[in-house]
Short mmCIF file of C-alpha atoms in Angstrom, two decimals:
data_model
loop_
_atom_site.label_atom_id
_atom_site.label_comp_id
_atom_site.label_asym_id
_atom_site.label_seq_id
_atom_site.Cartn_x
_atom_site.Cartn_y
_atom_site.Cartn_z
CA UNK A 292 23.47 -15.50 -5.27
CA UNK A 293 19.87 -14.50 -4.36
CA UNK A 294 20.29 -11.26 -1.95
CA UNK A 295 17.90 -11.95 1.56
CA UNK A 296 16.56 -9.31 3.65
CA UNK A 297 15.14 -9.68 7.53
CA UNK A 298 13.00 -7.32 8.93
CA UNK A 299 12.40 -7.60 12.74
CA UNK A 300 11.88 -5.62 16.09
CA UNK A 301 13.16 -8.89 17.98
CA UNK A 302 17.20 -8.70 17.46
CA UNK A 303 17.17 -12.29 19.05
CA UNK A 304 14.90 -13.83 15.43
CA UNK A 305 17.12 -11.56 13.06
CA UNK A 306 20.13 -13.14 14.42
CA UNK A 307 18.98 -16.65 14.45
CA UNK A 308 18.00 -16.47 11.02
CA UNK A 309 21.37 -14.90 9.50
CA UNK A 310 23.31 -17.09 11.26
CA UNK A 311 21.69 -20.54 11.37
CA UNK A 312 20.42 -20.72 8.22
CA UNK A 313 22.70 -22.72 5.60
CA UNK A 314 22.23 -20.26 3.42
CA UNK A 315 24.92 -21.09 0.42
CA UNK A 316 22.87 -24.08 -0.01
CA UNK A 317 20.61 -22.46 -1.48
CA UNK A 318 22.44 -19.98 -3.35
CA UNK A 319 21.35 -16.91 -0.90
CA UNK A 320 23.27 -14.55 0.97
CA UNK A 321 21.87 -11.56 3.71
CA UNK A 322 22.83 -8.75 2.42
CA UNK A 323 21.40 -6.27 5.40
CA UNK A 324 18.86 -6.69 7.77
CA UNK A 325 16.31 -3.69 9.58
CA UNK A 326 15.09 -3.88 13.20
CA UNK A 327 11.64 -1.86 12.53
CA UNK A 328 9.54 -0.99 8.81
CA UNK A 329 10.65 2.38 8.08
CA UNK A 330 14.34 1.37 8.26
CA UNK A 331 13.31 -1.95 6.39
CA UNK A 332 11.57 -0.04 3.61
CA UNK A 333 14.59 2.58 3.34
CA UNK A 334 16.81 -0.58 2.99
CA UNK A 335 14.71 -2.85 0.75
CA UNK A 336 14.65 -0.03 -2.13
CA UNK A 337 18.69 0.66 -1.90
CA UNK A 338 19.43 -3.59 -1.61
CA UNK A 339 17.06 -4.59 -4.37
CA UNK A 340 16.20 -8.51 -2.00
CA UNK A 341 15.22 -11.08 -3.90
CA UNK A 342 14.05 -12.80 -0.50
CA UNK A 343 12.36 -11.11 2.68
CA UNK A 344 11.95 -12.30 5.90
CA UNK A 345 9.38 -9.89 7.87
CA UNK A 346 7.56 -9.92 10.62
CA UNK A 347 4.37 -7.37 9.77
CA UNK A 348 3.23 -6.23 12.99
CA UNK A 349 5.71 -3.74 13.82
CA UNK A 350 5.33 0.19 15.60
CA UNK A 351 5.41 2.48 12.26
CA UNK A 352 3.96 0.74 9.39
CA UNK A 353 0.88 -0.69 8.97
CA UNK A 354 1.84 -4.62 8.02
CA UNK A 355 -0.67 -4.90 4.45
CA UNK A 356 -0.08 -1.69 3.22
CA UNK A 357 3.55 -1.97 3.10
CA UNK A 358 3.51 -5.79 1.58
CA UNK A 359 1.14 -4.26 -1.33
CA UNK A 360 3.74 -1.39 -2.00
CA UNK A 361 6.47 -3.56 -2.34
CA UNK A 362 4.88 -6.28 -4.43
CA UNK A 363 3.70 -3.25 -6.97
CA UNK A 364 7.06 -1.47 -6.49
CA UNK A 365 8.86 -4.98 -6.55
CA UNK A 366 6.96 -7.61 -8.48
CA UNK A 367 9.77 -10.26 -8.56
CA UNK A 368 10.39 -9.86 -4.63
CA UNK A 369 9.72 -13.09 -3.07
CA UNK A 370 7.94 -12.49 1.02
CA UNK A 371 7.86 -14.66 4.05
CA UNK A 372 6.02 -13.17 6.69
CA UNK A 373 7.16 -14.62 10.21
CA UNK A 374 4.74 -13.33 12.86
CA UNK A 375 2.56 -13.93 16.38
CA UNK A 376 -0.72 -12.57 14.83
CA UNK A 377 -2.65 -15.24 14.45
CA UNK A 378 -5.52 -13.70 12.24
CA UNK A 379 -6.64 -15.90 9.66
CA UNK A 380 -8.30 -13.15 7.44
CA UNK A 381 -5.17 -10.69 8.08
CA UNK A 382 -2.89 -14.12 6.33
CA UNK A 383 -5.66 -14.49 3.68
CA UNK A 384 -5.15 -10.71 3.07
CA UNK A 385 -0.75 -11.28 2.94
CA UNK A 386 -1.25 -14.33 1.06
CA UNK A 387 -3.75 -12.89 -2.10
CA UNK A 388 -1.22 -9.94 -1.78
CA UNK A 389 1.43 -12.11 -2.91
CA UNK A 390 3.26 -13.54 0.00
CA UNK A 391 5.02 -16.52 -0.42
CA UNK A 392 4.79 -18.05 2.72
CA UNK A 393 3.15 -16.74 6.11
CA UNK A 394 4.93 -18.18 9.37
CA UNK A 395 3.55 -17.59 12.80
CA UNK A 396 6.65 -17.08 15.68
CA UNK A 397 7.86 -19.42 16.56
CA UNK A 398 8.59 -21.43 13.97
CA UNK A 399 10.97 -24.24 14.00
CA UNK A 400 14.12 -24.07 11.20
CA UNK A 401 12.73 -26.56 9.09
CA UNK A 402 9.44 -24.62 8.76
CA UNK A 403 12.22 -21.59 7.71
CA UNK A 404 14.20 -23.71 5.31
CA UNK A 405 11.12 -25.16 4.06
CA UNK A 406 9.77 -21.56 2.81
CA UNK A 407 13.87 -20.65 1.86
CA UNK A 408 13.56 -23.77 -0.63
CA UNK A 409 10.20 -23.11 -1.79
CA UNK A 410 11.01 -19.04 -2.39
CA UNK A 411 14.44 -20.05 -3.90
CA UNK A 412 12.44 -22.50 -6.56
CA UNK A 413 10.01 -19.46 -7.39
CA UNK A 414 12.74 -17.18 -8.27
CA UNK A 415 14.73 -19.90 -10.32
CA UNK A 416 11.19 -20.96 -12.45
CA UNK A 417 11.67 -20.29 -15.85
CA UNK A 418 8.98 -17.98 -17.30
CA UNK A 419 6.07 -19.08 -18.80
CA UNK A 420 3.10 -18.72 -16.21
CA UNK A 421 5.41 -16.17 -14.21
CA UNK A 422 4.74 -13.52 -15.30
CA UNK A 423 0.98 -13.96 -15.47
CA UNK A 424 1.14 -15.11 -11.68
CA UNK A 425 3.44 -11.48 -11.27
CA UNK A 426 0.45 -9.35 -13.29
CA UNK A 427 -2.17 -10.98 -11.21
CA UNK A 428 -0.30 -10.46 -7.92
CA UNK A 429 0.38 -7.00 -9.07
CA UNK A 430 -3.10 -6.18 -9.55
CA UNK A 431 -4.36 -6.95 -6.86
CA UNK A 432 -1.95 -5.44 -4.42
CA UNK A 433 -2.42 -2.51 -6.42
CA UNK A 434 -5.95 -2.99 -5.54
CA UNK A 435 -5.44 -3.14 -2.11
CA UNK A 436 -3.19 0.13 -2.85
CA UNK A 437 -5.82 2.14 -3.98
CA UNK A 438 -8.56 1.36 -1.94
CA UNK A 439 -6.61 2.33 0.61
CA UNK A 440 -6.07 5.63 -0.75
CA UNK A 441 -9.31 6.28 -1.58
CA UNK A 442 -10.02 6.27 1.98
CA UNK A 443 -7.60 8.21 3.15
CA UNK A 444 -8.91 10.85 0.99
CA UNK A 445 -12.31 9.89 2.01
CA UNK A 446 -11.09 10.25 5.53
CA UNK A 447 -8.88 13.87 4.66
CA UNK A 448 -10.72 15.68 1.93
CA UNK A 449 -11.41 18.50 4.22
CA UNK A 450 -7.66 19.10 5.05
CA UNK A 451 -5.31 20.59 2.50
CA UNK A 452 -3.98 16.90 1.30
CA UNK A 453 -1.69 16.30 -1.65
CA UNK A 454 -1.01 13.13 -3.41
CA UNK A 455 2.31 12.93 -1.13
CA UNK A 456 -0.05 12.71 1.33
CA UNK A 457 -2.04 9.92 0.15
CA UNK A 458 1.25 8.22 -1.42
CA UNK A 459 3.24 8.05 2.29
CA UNK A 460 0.17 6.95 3.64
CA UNK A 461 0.31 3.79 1.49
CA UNK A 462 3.88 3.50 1.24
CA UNK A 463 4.26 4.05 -2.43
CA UNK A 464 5.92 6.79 -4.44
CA UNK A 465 3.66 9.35 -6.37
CA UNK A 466 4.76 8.04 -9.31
CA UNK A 467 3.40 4.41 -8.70
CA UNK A 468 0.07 5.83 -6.89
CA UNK A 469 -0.36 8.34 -9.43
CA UNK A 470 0.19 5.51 -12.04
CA UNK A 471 -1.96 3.12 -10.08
CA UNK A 472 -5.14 5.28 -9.43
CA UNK A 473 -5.47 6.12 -13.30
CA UNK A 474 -4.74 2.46 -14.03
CA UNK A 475 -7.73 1.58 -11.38
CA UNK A 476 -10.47 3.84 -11.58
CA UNK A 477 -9.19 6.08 -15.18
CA UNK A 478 -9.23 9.28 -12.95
CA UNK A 479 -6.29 11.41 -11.51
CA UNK A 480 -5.23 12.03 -8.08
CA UNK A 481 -6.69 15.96 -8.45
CA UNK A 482 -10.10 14.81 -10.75
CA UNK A 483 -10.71 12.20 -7.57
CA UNK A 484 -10.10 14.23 -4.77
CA UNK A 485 -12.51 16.99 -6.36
CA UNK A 486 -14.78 14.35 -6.69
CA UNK A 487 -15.54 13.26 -3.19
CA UNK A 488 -14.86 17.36 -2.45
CA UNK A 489 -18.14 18.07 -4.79
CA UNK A 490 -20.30 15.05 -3.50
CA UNK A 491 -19.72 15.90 0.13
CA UNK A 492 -20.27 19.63 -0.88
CA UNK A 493 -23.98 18.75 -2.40
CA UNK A 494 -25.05 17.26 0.60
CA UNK A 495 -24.29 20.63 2.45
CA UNK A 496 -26.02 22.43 0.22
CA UNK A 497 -29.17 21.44 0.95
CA UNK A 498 -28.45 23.29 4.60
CA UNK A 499 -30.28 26.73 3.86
CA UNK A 500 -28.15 28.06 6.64
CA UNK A 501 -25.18 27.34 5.25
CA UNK A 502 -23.36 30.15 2.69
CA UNK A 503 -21.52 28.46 -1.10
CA UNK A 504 -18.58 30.25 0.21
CA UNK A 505 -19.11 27.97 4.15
CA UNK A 506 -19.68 24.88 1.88
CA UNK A 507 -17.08 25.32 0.09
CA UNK A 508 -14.88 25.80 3.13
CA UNK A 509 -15.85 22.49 4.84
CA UNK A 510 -14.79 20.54 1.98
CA UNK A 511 -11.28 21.94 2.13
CA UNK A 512 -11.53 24.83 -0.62
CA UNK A 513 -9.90 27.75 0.59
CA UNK A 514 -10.50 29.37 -2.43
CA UNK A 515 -14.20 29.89 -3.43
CA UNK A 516 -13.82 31.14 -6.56
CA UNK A 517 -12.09 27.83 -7.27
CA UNK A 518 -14.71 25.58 -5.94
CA UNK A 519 -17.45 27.48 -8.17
CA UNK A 520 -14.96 26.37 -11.29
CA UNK A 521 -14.71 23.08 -9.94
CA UNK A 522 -18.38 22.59 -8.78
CA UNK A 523 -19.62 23.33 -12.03
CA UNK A 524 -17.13 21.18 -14.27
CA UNK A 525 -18.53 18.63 -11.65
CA UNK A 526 -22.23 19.27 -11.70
CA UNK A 527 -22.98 20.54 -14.80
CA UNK A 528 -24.35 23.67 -13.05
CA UNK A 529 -23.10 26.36 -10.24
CA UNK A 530 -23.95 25.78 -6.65
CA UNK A 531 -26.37 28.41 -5.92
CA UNK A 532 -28.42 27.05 -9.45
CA UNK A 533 -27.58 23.19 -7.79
CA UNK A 534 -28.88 24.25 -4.27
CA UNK A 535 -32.37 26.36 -6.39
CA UNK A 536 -32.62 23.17 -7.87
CA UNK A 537 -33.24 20.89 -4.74
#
């Protein structure tokens, strides 16, 4: 039996689905359901679904992000999103993420059984071109992952931010966004966040007014004798020679 998941704020759709749905006929059972992300994310990683019915524009979690962590986290994991957002590049987004099917509310039970059947035939394809189709939908959620991140730390580098941080942010462990940002751009969490650090920090520099040890302060240092280390593994040079230089 493939195990089913649904993930709504509406109690009235989660209940309509469990219970009209034939699902024996297709070989699925619902093993839990979750009335808002966070609870749906806690669940999904202790039930293992095969099948998940979500709607994506819940309070708590932003829709994408968490689709892209589970189809990197969960490869296999087959999605139907069921939703009243009726943005066509937000589906184009969920669909080259690796959604199965994307239903906008309300949608009639055969559009429901339709996507059951088609998700159901997915899962039971032999491999061959599977696992191809998994890799590609894997990379590019992971993609989608860690451009996401990057941003974040685009957005944060002048707070004290750890890859914990960055990884709750996009709904993935540290593990997989550790893994994913060497696998994307061959650099580590640290060696990336130092790197937009150091950029932002040259552009200050060329402020006369502003001290190495103020620079390095606004770029979320609190240690100047640790930006000077870092600065110069960065720049080939210290600040003040960097700053002389301009």
């Amino acid at each position: 039996m493939y195990k089913v998941m649904i993930i709504d704020d509406e109690p009235i759709i989660v209940e309509g689905i469990s219970k009209v749905v034939p699902w024996e006929k297709y070989g699925c059972t619902v093993v839990d359901t979750a009335s808002d992300g966070n609870e749906g994310l806690e669940k999904i990683r202790v039930n293992k679904p095969d099948i998940i019915f979500s709607d994506i524009a819940m309070p708590g979690r932003d829709g994408l992000k968490m689709i892209a962590a589970l189809k990197v986290e969960f490869p296999d994991m087959m999605i139907c999103i069921l939703t009243g957002y009726r943005d066509f590049d937000y589906a184009q987004t969920a669909i080259r993420l690796g959604v199965t099917r994307f239903l906008l509310k309300p949608s009639n039970m055969s559009e429901i059984e339709e996507a059951v059947e088609t998700m159901v035939a997915k899962l039971k394809k032999q491999r061959g071109d599977a696992p191809e189709e998994e890799h590609e939908e894997e990379g590019k959620a992971g993609s989608f992952i860690v451009k996401n991140a990057l941003q974040y730390m685009e957005e944060n580098y002048k707070n004290k931010i750890t890859l914990n941080d960055v990884a709750e942010n996009t709904y993935v462990s540290q593990w997989h966004l550790s893994k994913l940002l060497n696998k994307h751009t061959g650099k580590s969490f640290s060696d990336l966040l130092n790197q937009i650090r150091i950029s932002q920090a040259k552009l200050l520099l060329m402020d006369p007014s502003l001290r190495v040890s103020d620079v390095a302060e606004m770029v979320g240092f609190l240690d100047v004798a640790h930006f000077s280390r870092v600065f110069k593994k960065q720049a080939g040079m210290s600040a003040n020679e960097f700053r002389n230089k301009q």
